[in-house]
Amino acid sequence: MPNACIADFKTLLANVLTGDRKACYEIRQSLKKLPPEELQEAKTLLENLLQEQPSHAFINFLMGAIYCIKSPHANNAKAINHLERAIELGEPFAMNTRGYMHQHGQGGSVNYGAAIELYERAMRYDNAYAIFNRGYMHHKGQGGPVNFESAIALYDRAIELGDPFAMYMRGYMHHQGGGGPVNFESAIALYERAIQYDNASAMCNRAYMHQHGQGGPVNYEAAIALYERAIRYDLGWAMTLRAEMYQQGLGGSKDLKKASELYQRSFHADINKRDEIIKKMAILAKNDINTGYFLAKLYYFGDQHIKANPKTALPWMKKPGVGTLVYNHIINNFCQFNEHVLDEHFIFLTKNNLINKKQAVYLQFKILTIKNNNEALDFYLRESTAIEPLFTKDDFFLMASATLDETAVYPDKDITIKCLDRASRLFYKAYLAGDTNSLPMLKECLARKESLSLNIKPQYPQPIANEHLFSNFQYNFKKKINKTLLIQLEAFLKTTQIEAKPNLLRFFCSKHPNKTITLAQDIIVFLKENKPLEEILQDSSIKNRMNDCPNLRTFIDDAMILNVTKLPNDYGLRNV
């Protein structure tokens, strides 16, 4: 919904206080559009006014209205208190809002009798909202039998008073033939009047008529414009219908990604139509991984309206790539799950073959980090080749810290030096992955290792490594990476020239195999000269050709950041 601003609210409030009844209708809608921080400002302003004028009927109504709005301030008890005070003071807007609460069971059970009584009291003041709401009760048979005649009479009366909801609903009756024959011409006239008041439901229905040629020729352009205008008001059904157009390529090319995004938004915005939206999403999910992932995640984890049911989620999770996306969600939101739940995820994902061996081993590692860091470190040391390519900066830092803790356990100098060496490498990998806190820890490890190597008595606090030590460490670290990459590239070249491994051939050389092989050979020449990889990649003879070899670019990028999740299992970067 396009936001109003607090300045508009203040202007309307000033007009209300001078007796402007039109402003009284507009200010409630203005309140609903305020962003949270400005709603708080409006609340504070009204509280101050109420202290000055505790018997002002409309200010009491507005305070009640604020507590009715879905926001951090929502409080039915406080809303009822202010609204009933305003009703005592004769405020028809308060009668309507309190009647609405009775009608919909807000702050208590549904009470149609009380709703009707309050609506009819407000109707004596020609309150258009109350007239519309009483007409709607006749229309839907709430508090009595369905009575189209009475509903129409009240809708028409509210329309005369300028109520856009009545315009929309009466247009809908003409559109669908409720209470009389279908009349597209009258429906269009009333929808377009309501649209002038920014009624999103009228926009959506008029768009539908354009889309399906009701009351005129098919006009996709006009339909799209109105759907998207209604979407700006967060109307869920407009999102659904626009998604269908993207899905079917109506009024433009097909766009399954946008269709999926809109279905997901409508699912959250239009709770009453969730079942229908899910059916539409199920069709799209056959050809769209994002929609399949949404449905898999919805049923696997559940939400406030749908209970988690892994068995229902399983068919979606078995769609290509979806199981991995669910796995990634678990990894990325790891801290939200307890140990027991993570064990259940591991069993379900592995039992149903939804993740590969490396992912399973990494998930085991992550679960161990919750249980016991020492066990996690032992597991890492056994499985580093498999899981380190999947490590985040936090994983590197955690294992580095756990390794550093071991230096307090083992008094042996040689073991301590080995631990400090391993911790240094892990802290540096965490640093390369973006963890700036790792750098001082790395320098401390280097300084401790140097002291032990030179038999210098430990100092407290620990000294920080000087720049010479750090530069030397960086050089040796990069040299090891270069050596590892050299081995990998030579194996890569050998693979690309063996037709017996067509899968790897396609993986690395799908677009420019000859260019890729030549470029890899040139990089190997530089590596054998012990040139740093960063310097090699900046060489003009290499840099200008790299864009033509995207698979080799990916291979080297992954090696540089120690993250090789895109490579085949045979070519994971070894632990350095």
XYZ file of C-alpha atoms in Angstrom, residues 260 281 284-285 288-297 316-317 319 322:
18
model
C 6.795 -17.273 -8.732
C 1.766 -22.672 -7.625
C 4.101 -23.550 -11.966
C 6.432 -25.667 -9.798
C 10.147 -23.544 -11.896
C 12.607 -24.533 -9.179
C 11.917 -21.434 -7.040
C 8.236 -22.292 -6.729
C 9.068 -25.922 -5.982
C 11.458 -24.735 -3.279
C 8.791 -22.457 -1.774
C 6.283 -25.333 -1.547
C 8.902 -27.757 -0.229
C 9.991 -25.305 2.459
C 8.668 -31.195 -4.009
C 12.045 -31.771 -2.362
C 12.533 -32.084 -7.753
C 15.105 -28.340 -4.526
